[in-house]
């Protein structure tokens, strides 16, 4: 049994008292950077496919941030596991950092223009990915009649992204439709939308997986284009179009308007009671 005169016990009691305040401040810090995580996660989902769960990506990133923050209080004995891309730092550079730390020498200044804490290999990877994202974004034009929110009415028919993939002959590669045609308007169904879609038997319950809704007219226009009209894999009977309720259509109108103006996607709003 450990005594309350044990220094570690005393400090842990103090920590327990302060922990709620510390957690609140840490949450405030993450809230400050959350918009960056959300934007990045949505970009990953849009470019990789609907099997990507942005919320899971954000949670994993936040946990990784906390793990790496432990290095600020490392005593030099316990080593916090690093991510694979961070292990690419040259061994000699790590040895120099450890030697400087043992001698109590000040940390050498980083070269101008490089954010602190980034390795050269990681910097190259980030800049390359950023350039690729920029190139993709520049090719997407969100203007013209197809991006006019007024075209979405209470009689507009929609199809599931998974069915559109099958209808155009891309059923074996989830997300390929969105990568090949980034100009298409697509709406990510929120939990309330999924509940309605499941109740109406338009889709099966899919848990945390993403479900996109696309405008039937856009998919039929694609099917009539030179890229698809002569394809033997065309299966338009797979579309199974439906008319969503007015509250869902209204959310999609707001979503289209936000994207058309180049803004971030707003958080999903629940339907009226």
Short mmCIF file of N, CA and C in Angstrom, two decimals, residues 107-190:
data_model
loop_
_atom_site.label_atom_id
_atom_site.label_comp_id
_atom_site.label_asym_id
_atom_site.label_seq_id
_atom_site.Cartn_x
_atom_site.Cartn_y
_atom_site.Cartn_z
N UNK A 107 18.55 24.42 -28.40
CA UNK A 107 18.18 23.80 -29.66
C UNK A 107 18.58 24.72 -30.80
N UNK A 108 19.32 24.21 -31.77
CA UNK A 108 19.73 25.07 -32.89
C UNK A 108 18.54 25.60 -33.65
N UNK A 109 18.68 26.81 -34.19
CA UNK A 109 17.60 27.44 -34.93
C UNK A 109 17.36 26.69 -36.25
N UNK A 110 16.06 26.57 -36.56
CA UNK A 110 15.71 25.93 -37.81
C UNK A 110 15.99 26.88 -38.97
N UNK A 111 16.16 26.28 -40.12
CA UNK A 111 16.35 27.12 -41.30
C UNK A 111 15.11 27.94 -41.57
N UNK A 112 15.30 29.16 -42.02
CA UNK A 112 14.19 30.07 -42.25
C UNK A 112 13.25 29.49 -43.30
N UNK A 113 11.96 29.58 -42.99
CA UNK A 113 10.96 29.12 -43.95
C UNK A 113 10.45 27.73 -43.66
N UNK A 114 11.08 26.97 -42.74
CA UNK A 114 10.61 25.63 -42.43
C UNK A 114 9.94 25.64 -41.07
N UNK A 115 8.68 25.23 -40.99
CA UNK A 115 8.00 25.19 -39.70
C UNK A 115 8.72 24.27 -38.75
N UNK A 116 8.79 24.62 -37.44
CA UNK A 116 9.49 23.77 -36.47
C UNK A 116 8.82 22.42 -36.35
N UNK A 117 9.63 21.39 -36.16
CA UNK A 117 9.10 20.07 -35.89
C UNK A 117 8.83 19.23 -37.13
N UNK A 118 9.11 19.75 -38.33
CA UNK A 118 8.87 18.98 -39.54
C UNK A 118 10.17 18.45 -40.10
N UNK A 119 10.18 17.17 -40.42
CA UNK A 119 11.36 16.59 -41.05
C UNK A 119 11.35 16.91 -42.53
N UNK A 120 12.51 16.82 -43.16
CA UNK A 120 12.62 17.12 -44.57
C UNK A 120 11.79 16.17 -45.41
N UNK A 121 11.84 14.89 -45.04
CA UNK A 121 11.08 13.90 -45.82
C UNK A 121 9.60 14.15 -45.70
N UNK A 122 9.14 14.50 -44.48
CA UNK A 122 7.72 14.76 -44.29
C UNK A 122 7.30 16.02 -45.05
N UNK A 123 8.18 17.01 -45.07
CA UNK A 123 7.89 18.28 -45.75
C UNK A 123 7.68 18.04 -47.24
N UNK A 124 8.52 17.21 -47.82
CA UNK A 124 8.39 16.90 -49.24
C UNK A 124 7.07 16.20 -49.51
N UNK A 125 6.71 15.28 -48.61
CA UNK A 125 5.47 14.55 -48.81
C UNK A 125 4.27 15.44 -48.74
N UNK A 126 4.26 16.38 -47.77
CA UNK A 126 3.13 17.28 -47.61
C UNK A 126 3.02 18.21 -48.80
N UNK A 127 4.15 18.77 -49.25
CA UNK A 127 4.09 19.71 -50.36
C UNK A 127 3.63 19.01 -51.64
N UNK A 128 4.09 17.76 -51.83
CA UNK A 128 3.66 17.01 -53.00
C UNK A 128 2.18 16.72 -52.97
N UNK A 129 1.67 16.33 -51.78
CA UNK A 129 0.24 16.06 -51.66
C UNK A 129 -0.56 17.33 -51.85
N UNK A 130 -0.06 18.46 -51.30
CA UNK A 130 -0.78 19.73 -51.44
C UNK A 130 -0.88 20.14 -52.90
N UNK A 131 0.20 19.92 -53.65
CA UNK A 131 0.19 20.27 -55.06
C UNK A 131 -0.81 19.41 -55.82
N UNK A 132 -0.89 18.13 -55.44
CA UNK A 132 -1.83 17.24 -56.11
C UNK A 132 -3.26 17.65 -55.81
N UNK A 133 -3.53 18.01 -54.53
CA UNK A 133 -4.88 18.45 -54.16
C UNK A 133 -5.24 19.72 -54.91
N UNK A 134 -4.27 20.65 -55.02
CA UNK A 134 -4.53 21.90 -55.71
C UNK A 134 -4.89 21.64 -57.17
N UNK A 135 -4.17 20.71 -57.78
CA UNK A 135 -4.42 20.40 -59.18
C UNK A 135 -5.83 19.83 -59.36
N UNK A 136 -6.25 18.97 -58.42
CA UNK A 136 -7.58 18.40 -58.49
C UNK A 136 -8.63 19.49 -58.32
N UNK A 137 -8.42 20.39 -57.33
CA UNK A 137 -9.38 21.44 -57.04
C UNK A 137 -9.54 22.38 -58.21
N UNK A 138 -8.42 22.69 -58.88
CA UNK A 138 -8.48 23.63 -59.98
C UNK A 138 -9.31 23.09 -61.15
N UNK A 139 -9.39 21.77 -61.28
CA UNK A 139 -10.10 21.18 -62.41
C UNK A 139 -11.60 21.10 -62.17
N UNK A 140 -12.05 21.35 -60.94
CA UNK A 140 -13.46 21.24 -60.62
C UNK A 140 -14.12 22.61 -60.77
N UNK A 141 -15.07 22.70 -61.69
CA UNK A 141 -15.80 23.94 -61.91
C UNK A 141 -17.21 23.79 -61.36
N UNK A 142 -17.51 24.59 -60.36
CA UNK A 142 -18.83 24.52 -59.74
C UNK A 142 -19.64 25.74 -60.12
N UNK A 143 -19.97 25.82 -61.40
CA UNK A 143 -20.79 26.91 -61.87
C UNK A 143 -21.70 26.39 -62.98
N UNK A 144 -22.51 27.27 -63.55
CA UNK A 144 -23.42 26.85 -64.60
C UNK A 144 -24.73 26.33 -64.04
N UNK A 145 -25.67 25.97 -64.93
CA UNK A 145 -27.01 25.55 -64.50
C UNK A 145 -27.03 24.31 -63.61
N UNK A 146 -26.07 23.40 -63.78
CA UNK A 146 -26.07 22.19 -62.96
C UNK A 146 -25.73 22.48 -61.50
N UNK A 147 -25.13 23.65 -61.23
CA UNK A 147 -24.79 24.02 -59.87
C UNK A 147 -25.68 25.15 -59.35
N UNK A 148 -26.85 25.27 -59.93
CA UNK A 148 -27.84 26.25 -59.47
C UNK A 148 -28.76 25.55 -58.47
N UNK A 149 -28.73 25.94 -57.18
CA UNK A 149 -29.55 25.26 -56.16
C UNK A 149 -31.04 25.24 -56.48
N UNK A 150 -31.50 26.17 -57.32
CA UNK A 150 -32.93 26.21 -57.64
C UNK A 150 -33.37 25.02 -58.47
N UNK A 151 -32.40 24.28 -59.05
CA UNK A 151 -32.79 23.09 -59.83
C UNK A 151 -33.22 21.95 -58.92
N UNK A 152 -32.89 22.05 -57.64
CA UNK A 152 -33.30 21.03 -56.68
C UNK A 152 -34.67 21.40 -56.14
N UNK A 153 -35.68 20.69 -56.55
CA UNK A 153 -37.05 20.96 -56.10
C UNK A 153 -37.59 19.74 -55.35
N UNK A 154 -38.82 19.84 -54.92
CA UNK A 154 -39.42 18.73 -54.17
C UNK A 154 -39.75 17.54 -55.06
N UNK A 155 -39.57 17.70 -56.37
CA UNK A 155 -39.81 16.58 -57.29
C UNK A 155 -38.53 16.05 -57.93
N UNK A 156 -37.37 16.65 -57.56
CA UNK A 156 -36.09 16.20 -58.13
C UNK A 156 -35.77 14.79 -57.63
N UNK A 157 -35.38 13.93 -58.55
CA UNK A 157 -35.06 12.55 -58.18
C UNK A 157 -33.56 12.38 -57.98
N UNK A 158 -33.23 11.54 -57.00
CA UNK A 158 -31.83 11.28 -56.64
C UNK A 158 -31.55 9.78 -56.70
N UNK A 159 -30.27 9.45 -56.76
CA UNK A 159 -29.84 8.05 -56.72
C UNK A 159 -28.69 7.92 -55.75
N UNK A 160 -28.51 6.73 -55.23
CA UNK A 160 -27.37 6.47 -54.35
C UNK A 160 -26.09 6.40 -55.17
N UNK A 161 -25.00 6.90 -54.61
CA UNK A 161 -23.72 6.84 -55.30
C UNK A 161 -23.30 5.43 -55.65
N UNK A 162 -23.57 4.49 -54.75
CA UNK A 162 -23.20 3.10 -55.01
C UNK A 162 -23.96 2.54 -56.22
N UNK A 163 -25.24 2.93 -56.37
CA UNK A 163 -26.03 2.47 -57.51
C UNK A 163 -25.57 3.14 -58.80
N UNK A 164 -25.17 4.43 -58.70
CA UNK A 164 -24.67 5.14 -59.88
C UNK A 164 -23.39 4.49 -60.38
N UNK A 165 -22.53 4.07 -59.46
CA UNK A 165 -21.30 3.37 -59.85
C UNK A 165 -21.62 2.10 -60.64
N UNK A 166 -22.59 1.34 -60.14
CA UNK A 166 -22.98 0.10 -60.83
C UNK A 166 -23.61 0.40 -62.17
N UNK A 167 -24.48 1.42 -62.21
CA UNK A 167 -25.19 1.74 -63.45
C UNK A 167 -24.23 2.13 -64.57
N UNK A 168 -23.13 2.78 -64.22
CA UNK A 168 -22.17 3.22 -65.23
C UNK A 168 -21.05 2.20 -65.45
N UNK A 169 -21.18 1.04 -64.82
CA UNK A 169 -20.21 -0.03 -65.04
C UNK A 169 -18.97 0.08 -64.18
N UNK A 170 -19.07 0.80 -63.04
CA UNK A 170 -17.92 0.95 -62.16
C UNK A 170 -18.18 0.34 -60.78
N UNK A 171 -19.06 -0.61 -60.73
CA UNK A 171 -19.45 -1.18 -59.44
C UNK A 171 -18.33 -1.84 -58.68
N UNK A 172 -17.31 -2.34 -59.39
CA UNK A 172 -16.23 -3.05 -58.71
C UNK A 172 -15.22 -2.14 -58.04
N UNK A 173 -15.28 -0.84 -58.34
CA UNK A 173 -14.32 0.11 -57.76
C UNK A 173 -15.07 1.23 -57.07
N UNK A 174 -15.25 1.11 -55.77
CA UNK A 174 -16.01 2.11 -55.03
C UNK A 174 -15.28 3.45 -55.05
N UNK A 175 -16.03 4.50 -55.31
CA UNK A 175 -15.43 5.83 -55.31
C UNK A 175 -14.86 6.26 -56.65
N UNK A 176 -14.77 5.34 -57.62
CA UNK A 176 -14.17 5.68 -58.90
C UNK A 176 -14.97 6.77 -59.63
N UNK A 177 -16.29 6.73 -59.48
CA UNK A 177 -17.15 7.71 -60.13
C UNK A 177 -16.80 9.13 -59.70
N UNK A 178 -16.54 9.32 -58.41
CA UNK A 178 -16.26 10.66 -57.89
C UNK A 178 -14.89 11.16 -58.32
N UNK A 179 -13.94 10.25 -58.47
CA UNK A 179 -12.60 10.63 -58.90
C UNK A 179 -12.60 10.96 -60.40
N UNK A 180 -13.32 10.16 -61.18
CA UNK A 180 -13.36 10.36 -62.62
C UNK A 180 -14.19 11.58 -63.01
N UNK A 181 -15.22 11.88 -62.21
CA UNK A 181 -16.11 13.02 -62.52
C UNK A 181 -16.27 13.91 -61.29
N UNK A 182 -15.21 14.63 -60.91
CA UNK A 182 -15.28 15.46 -59.70
C UNK A 182 -16.24 16.63 -59.82
N UNK A 183 -16.71 16.93 -61.05
CA UNK A 183 -17.63 18.05 -61.24
C UNK A 183 -19.05 17.70 -60.83
N UNK A 184 -19.33 16.42 -60.58
CA UNK A 184 -20.67 16.01 -60.20
C UNK A 184 -21.03 16.53 -58.81
N UNK A 185 -22.26 16.96 -58.65
CA UNK A 185 -22.74 17.33 -57.32
C UNK A 185 -23.05 16.05 -56.54
N UNK A 186 -22.51 15.94 -55.36
CA UNK A 186 -22.82 14.80 -54.50
C UNK A 186 -23.03 15.30 -53.08
N UNK A 187 -23.93 14.65 -52.39
CA UNK A 187 -24.29 15.04 -51.03
C UNK A 187 -24.08 13.85 -50.11
N UNK A 188 -23.31 14.06 -49.04
CA UNK A 188 -23.06 12.99 -48.07
C UNK A 188 -24.21 12.93 -47.07
N UNK A 189 -24.92 11.82 -47.06
CA UNK A 189 -26.06 11.67 -46.16
C UNK A 189 -25.61 11.66 -44.71
N UNK A 190 -26.32 12.41 -43.87
CA UNK A 190 -26.02 12.40 -42.44
C UNK A 190 -26.84 11.29 -41.77
#
